[in-house]
Amino acid sequence: GSLAAGANNLTFGPGAFTTPFNGTNFTAGTSTVEFQTTNAGGFNIGAVTYYNLTINTAQPALTVGSLSVTNVLDISGATSTLRLNGAHNLTIGTLGGASPCLTGIGALDVNSQNITVALLAPDPFGTATTYNLNNISNATVDYRDGGDVLVGLTYGSLTLQSDGEDYTSVGGATLNVGNMVLTGSDGGNATSFTAPTNTVVTGNLQCTGNGQFAGGTHLQFTGSSAQSFAAAAAQNIGQLTVNMTASTLTTSFTGATGVVRQVTGAVTITRGTLSLQTDWDFRAAVTIGAQGGTREATLTCNTVGVTLRLGSNGGQTITVNDLFQCSSAATVTLVIGDGSTIAVDGTGGSSRPLLPE
């Protein structure tokens, strides 16, 4: 059968019921569908498109398939939960639509599923700086229309995309993420991300189109396998640390040459190799490894046509405790800032002389 809700409100409960809208041709209109059941052990929720959806029950609402809420998903009760009970994608809001599009004091439980939660509206959490977005370590959370990004979470994968609308972190000092994509596609207008104090990446980071960091964040690569940072647009990073789980692992920075990418604060390579395959400007102090002990840190710049600037603020120290390789055969341009010096520890060194431009 079929049901066209129009502008009506539909409430299920508080008694027991089976899966609403299962197999039904449901047209949401501008309706609000609310579940209030006290079914022990939870209840199933139909895999349809809702306009407004309210979960107000002590028992979890369990998905039976992918679903979409085009206006507002309100998990309103303190003990209310919407649980993705399988490989079920969830889309919330509409581009340019209502803000916030995800409300309530309950919990959205992604249930460790490898799925996508797409947040289409700008500022999807409104002015809230926290939300019970649980078990997302295997999921992709996809912000689409600019605004605030909750960072007091550990994202499996995080995508920030828009047509020139910017993003700002809220709710904490550290963003923990596996893989991350920051992308913009509105002509020459950049999509920037004002990241928190710390951005910790254990997978791959991509800034495609006009996506860029706005500056200030301490970007940290701490993975247990090879990592990469592919940056198409100009970047402005506050500090940079490479501290991988093994010295044999590599983090590669890639992208077209001729683009200004800079780290304004300290660069520290503690463990692993940082392979620079495109232009970067490390304006302040650079430290490669620690004094004494075994060699664990390497900085390499061996790609044809790349320009690497070190200590360009002037008066900086580039400390090479382990290994710095800059191949003359690859026609790399190495620029040392005025008054900056190279300090080479006895346990490490450089593969060629380091001289000012």
XYZ file of C-alpha atoms in Angstrom:
357
model
C 0.000 0.000 0.000
C 0.957 3.653 0.144
C 0.771 6.492 2.644
C 1.141 10.201 1.874
C 1.681 11.972 5.198
C 1.422 15.549 3.929
C 1.905 17.991 6.829
C 0.519 15.607 9.448
C 2.354 14.236 12.463
C 2.453 10.467 12.945
C 3.152 8.941 16.376
C 3.872 5.267 17.022
C 3.529 3.979 20.577
C 3.750 3.848 23.454
C 2.498 0.310 22.841
C 4.178 -2.394 20.786
C 4.233 -2.414 16.979
C 6.018 -4.110 14.109
C 8.274 -2.311 11.599
C 6.397 0.810 10.422
C 6.474 1.555 6.685
C 8.182 -1.752 5.912
C 7.277 -2.387 2.280
C 5.077 0.729 2.210
C 5.234 3.440 -0.430
C 5.609 6.258 2.110
C 5.654 9.920 1.037
C 6.822 12.063 3.945
C 5.693 15.497 2.781
C 6.540 17.870 5.648
C 5.429 15.461 8.338
C 7.031 14.494 11.630
C 7.186 10.797 12.461
C 7.748 10.083 16.161
C 8.472 6.757 17.847
C 7.601 6.446 21.538
C 7.459 2.685 22.024
C 8.485 0.850 25.177
C 9.093 -2.425 23.299
C 11.610 -4.459 25.270
C 14.822 -5.022 23.305
C 14.156 -2.225 20.836
C 12.193 -1.995 17.605
C 12.801 -1.831 13.864
C 12.435 1.371 11.872
C 11.419 1.329 8.221
C 14.032 2.094 5.566
C 12.275 5.042 3.930
C 12.802 8.787 3.496
C 11.487 10.878 6.394
C 11.080 14.638 6.613
C 11.295 15.004 10.399
C 12.067 11.912 12.465
C 11.892 11.851 16.274
C 13.148 8.991 18.445
C 11.750 9.409 21.965
C 12.002 6.041 23.667
C 14.110 4.188 26.197
C 14.531 1.297 23.746
C 16.824 1.521 20.694
C 15.448 2.123 17.226
C 17.126 -0.379 14.895
C 17.539 0.228 11.158
C 16.576 -2.471 8.653
C 18.145 -0.624 5.714
C 19.610 2.732 4.667
C 17.487 5.754 5.488
C 17.267 9.452 4.869
C 15.896 12.316 6.960
C 15.606 15.392 4.768
C 14.947 17.973 7.490
C 15.631 17.163 11.183
C 16.551 13.974 13.016
C 15.761 14.467 16.706
C 16.944 11.727 19.086
C 15.250 13.483 21.925
C 15.178 11.304 25.037
C 18.216 11.060 27.305
C 18.189 7.262 26.873
C 17.019 7.263 23.241
C 19.214 5.639 20.584
C 19.072 5.260 16.821
C 21.314 2.301 16.008
C 22.515 1.447 12.506
C 21.912 -2.272 12.687
C 23.841 -3.257 9.552
C 25.658 -1.760 6.556
C 23.013 0.970 6.381
C 23.964 4.461 5.226
C 22.289 7.457 6.857
C 21.693 10.832 5.187
C 20.505 13.768 7.310
C 19.373 17.206 6.142
C 19.382 19.036 2.819
C 22.015 21.292 1.276
C 21.156 24.806 2.426
C 18.383 23.354 4.599
C 17.448 23.517 8.267
C 20.186 23.977 10.852
C 20.656 22.043 13.029
C 19.612 18.857 11.263
C 20.717 16.478 14.067
C 19.373 17.333 17.514
C 18.486 15.832 20.869
C 20.303 14.500 23.924
C 20.115 10.845 22.913
C 22.670 8.895 20.860
C 23.297 8.045 17.231
C 25.041 4.668 17.411
C 26.869 3.848 14.171
C 27.525 0.415 15.697
C 31.050 0.138 14.203
C 29.583 -0.299 10.716
C 31.605 0.525 7.588
C 29.051 3.015 6.278
C 28.591 6.729 5.507
C 26.758 9.233 7.678
C 26.156 12.273 5.453
C 25.346 15.591 7.149
C 24.044 17.777 4.339
C 22.860 20.939 6.116
C 25.192 23.747 7.243
C 26.081 23.669 10.956
C 24.452 20.232 11.317
C 24.677 20.330 15.130
C 23.640 23.983 15.441
C 25.352 25.667 18.396
C 25.987 22.357 20.190
C 29.639 21.541 20.866
C 29.052 17.897 21.792
C 26.859 15.089 20.532
C 26.537 11.393 21.338
C 27.838 10.144 17.997
C 29.040 6.701 19.011
C 31.100 3.835 17.541
C 32.189 5.667 14.387
C 35.713 4.246 14.131
C 34.869 2.313 10.925
C 32.499 4.866 9.388
C 32.859 7.886 7.111
C 31.245 11.044 8.468
C 30.636 13.375 5.541
C 29.977 17.080 6.215
C 28.646 18.805 3.100
C 27.699 22.468 3.573
C 30.182 24.229 5.851
C 29.922 25.324 9.478
C 30.972 23.644 12.699
C 32.744 20.287 12.903
C 32.637 18.364 16.179
C 36.185 17.333 17.070
C 35.909 15.662 20.471
C 35.490 12.375 18.585
C 37.626 9.744 16.867
C 36.502 9.533 13.248
C 37.238 6.489 11.127
C 37.123 8.720 8.049
C 36.138 12.365 7.860
C 35.128 14.268 4.724
C 34.641 18.046 4.685
C 33.346 19.223 1.338
C 31.508 22.301 0.109
C 31.289 24.829 -2.696
C 33.358 27.440 -0.880
C 31.703 27.356 2.563
C 34.247 27.148 5.381
C 34.502 24.825 8.378
C 35.472 25.531 11.992
C 36.207 22.986 14.699
C 34.210 23.043 17.953
C 34.003 20.905 21.054
C 37.615 20.098 21.846
C 41.315 20.714 21.332
C 42.080 17.523 19.391
C 40.702 15.945 16.229
C 41.546 12.239 15.894
C 40.953 10.776 12.444
C 41.946 7.801 10.332
C 41.543 9.148 6.791
C 40.492 12.700 6.013
C 39.432 14.569 2.853
C 39.044 18.360 2.683
C 37.727 19.521 -0.665
C 36.221 22.563 -2.339
C 34.945 22.998 -5.868
C 33.596 26.547 -6.218
C 35.843 28.051 -8.877
C 38.602 30.000 -7.142
C 36.893 30.100 -3.758
C 38.749 28.019 -1.183
C 37.027 25.757 1.309
C 39.069 26.253 4.459
C 39.109 24.333 7.726
C 40.014 26.128 10.943
C 41.198 22.999 12.709
C 41.640 22.549 16.467
C 44.931 22.849 18.347
C 45.848 19.262 17.406
C 44.934 17.236 14.314
C 46.115 13.628 14.666
C 45.995 11.521 11.478
C 46.678 7.773 11.380
C 45.758 7.247 7.708
C 45.823 9.423 4.587
C 45.034 13.128 4.311
C 43.821 14.720 1.074
C 43.196 18.392 0.303
C 41.668 18.354 -3.159
C 40.295 21.128 -5.331
C 40.522 24.304 -3.242
C 40.473 22.585 0.152
C 42.962 24.000 2.625
C 43.838 24.267 6.297
C 43.387 27.810 7.558
C 46.378 27.637 9.888
C 47.256 27.151 13.513
C 46.743 23.420 13.893
C 49.483 21.035 15.019
C 49.280 18.382 12.314
C 50.530 14.994 13.502
C 51.084 11.801 11.502
C 51.175 8.807 13.852
C 50.169 5.821 11.711
C 51.206 2.183 11.814
C 51.426 1.929 8.003
C 52.502 4.217 5.148
C 50.705 7.580 5.121
C 50.305 10.431 2.660
C 49.297 14.092 2.562
C 48.145 15.051 -0.949
C 47.708 18.824 -1.050
C 46.513 20.434 -4.278
C 45.991 23.928 -2.831
C 48.030 26.259 -0.622
C 48.289 25.112 2.997
C 49.019 26.946 6.241
C 49.917 24.592 9.097
C 50.870 25.717 12.610
C 53.190 22.849 13.574
C 54.077 19.484 12.042
C 55.082 16.231 13.751
C 55.839 12.865 12.149
C 55.936 10.156 14.817
C 55.028 6.852 13.193
C 55.010 3.541 15.000
C 58.180 2.308 13.232
C 61.256 3.955 11.719
C 60.744 1.950 8.503
C 57.444 3.700 7.709
C 57.054 6.723 5.419
C 54.706 9.700 5.255
C 54.728 11.224 1.734
C 53.748 14.834 0.980
C 52.599 15.187 -2.639
C 51.009 17.728 -4.972
C 51.832 20.023 -7.879
C 54.873 22.262 -7.552
C 54.573 26.046 -7.543
C 51.944 26.118 -4.752
C 52.669 27.807 -1.414
C 52.478 25.255 1.389
C 53.946 26.280 4.704
C 54.422 25.261 8.316
C 54.804 28.398 10.409
C 55.936 26.673 13.621
C 58.222 23.828 14.564
C 58.654 20.720 12.413
C 59.633 17.576 14.329
C 60.370 14.180 12.808
C 60.588 11.764 15.717
C 60.189 8.369 14.040
C 59.761 7.369 10.401
C 60.544 9.113 7.112
C 58.979 12.325 5.875
C 59.295 12.251 2.073
C 58.722 15.681 0.500
C 57.679 15.241 -3.133
C 56.432 18.782 -3.677
C 57.182 22.351 -2.527
C 57.086 23.111 1.207
C 58.291 26.011 3.325
C 59.280 25.056 6.885
C 59.590 28.555 8.304
C 60.707 27.831 11.869
C 62.925 25.268 13.613
C 63.260 21.753 12.185
C 64.365 18.751 14.254
C 65.149 15.388 12.677
C 65.477 12.633 15.268
C 66.958 12.739 18.753
C 70.540 12.906 19.933
C 72.217 9.541 20.545
C 70.692 6.114 20.149
C 69.645 4.458 16.908
C 68.641 6.297 13.754
C 64.827 6.502 13.609
C 63.996 9.707 11.717
C 64.636 10.783 8.126
C 63.733 13.817 6.012
C 64.027 13.262 2.264
C 63.552 15.621 -0.680
C 64.519 13.777 -3.849
C 61.891 14.807 -6.431
C 62.793 16.735 -9.595
C 61.727 20.391 -9.581
C 60.852 20.625 -5.884
C 61.777 23.665 -3.786
C 62.317 23.113 -0.061
C 62.745 26.112 2.224
C 64.089 25.614 5.731
C 64.150 28.239 8.501
C 62.825 30.939 6.185
C 61.716 33.108 9.135
C 65.436 33.659 9.705
C 67.500 32.936 12.777
C 66.223 29.338 13.027
C 68.067 26.105 13.776
C 67.712 23.000 11.618
C 68.868 20.152 13.856
C 69.888 16.966 12.047
C 70.317 14.229 14.646
C 69.459 11.407 12.255
C 69.317 11.704 8.438
C 68.517 14.447 5.923
C 68.693 13.497 2.241
C 68.433 16.136 -0.475
C 69.542 14.733 -3.803
C 71.502 16.982 -6.173
C 70.746 14.500 -8.965
C 67.046 15.282 -8.658
C 67.537 19.041 -9.247
C 66.059 20.012 -5.889
C 66.241 23.674 -4.858
C 67.173 23.974 -1.193
C 66.810 27.417 0.410
C 68.078 28.184 3.934
C 66.682 31.319 5.595
C 68.982 34.259 6.410
C 70.707 33.699 9.729
C 69.400 30.133 10.062
C 71.953 27.450 10.888
C 72.374 23.722 10.439
C 73.330 21.714 13.528
C 74.480 18.200 12.666
C 74.740 15.667 15.476
C 77.480 13.038 15.365
C 74.969 10.208 14.964
C 73.328 11.589 11.857
C 74.049 13.945 9.037
C 73.232 15.229 5.622
C 73.786 13.582 2.269
C 75.073 16.830 0.735
C 76.304 20.224 1.974
C 73.590 22.558 3.241
C 74.266 26.099 2.059
C 72.214 29.304 1.893
C 70.746 30.223 -1.486
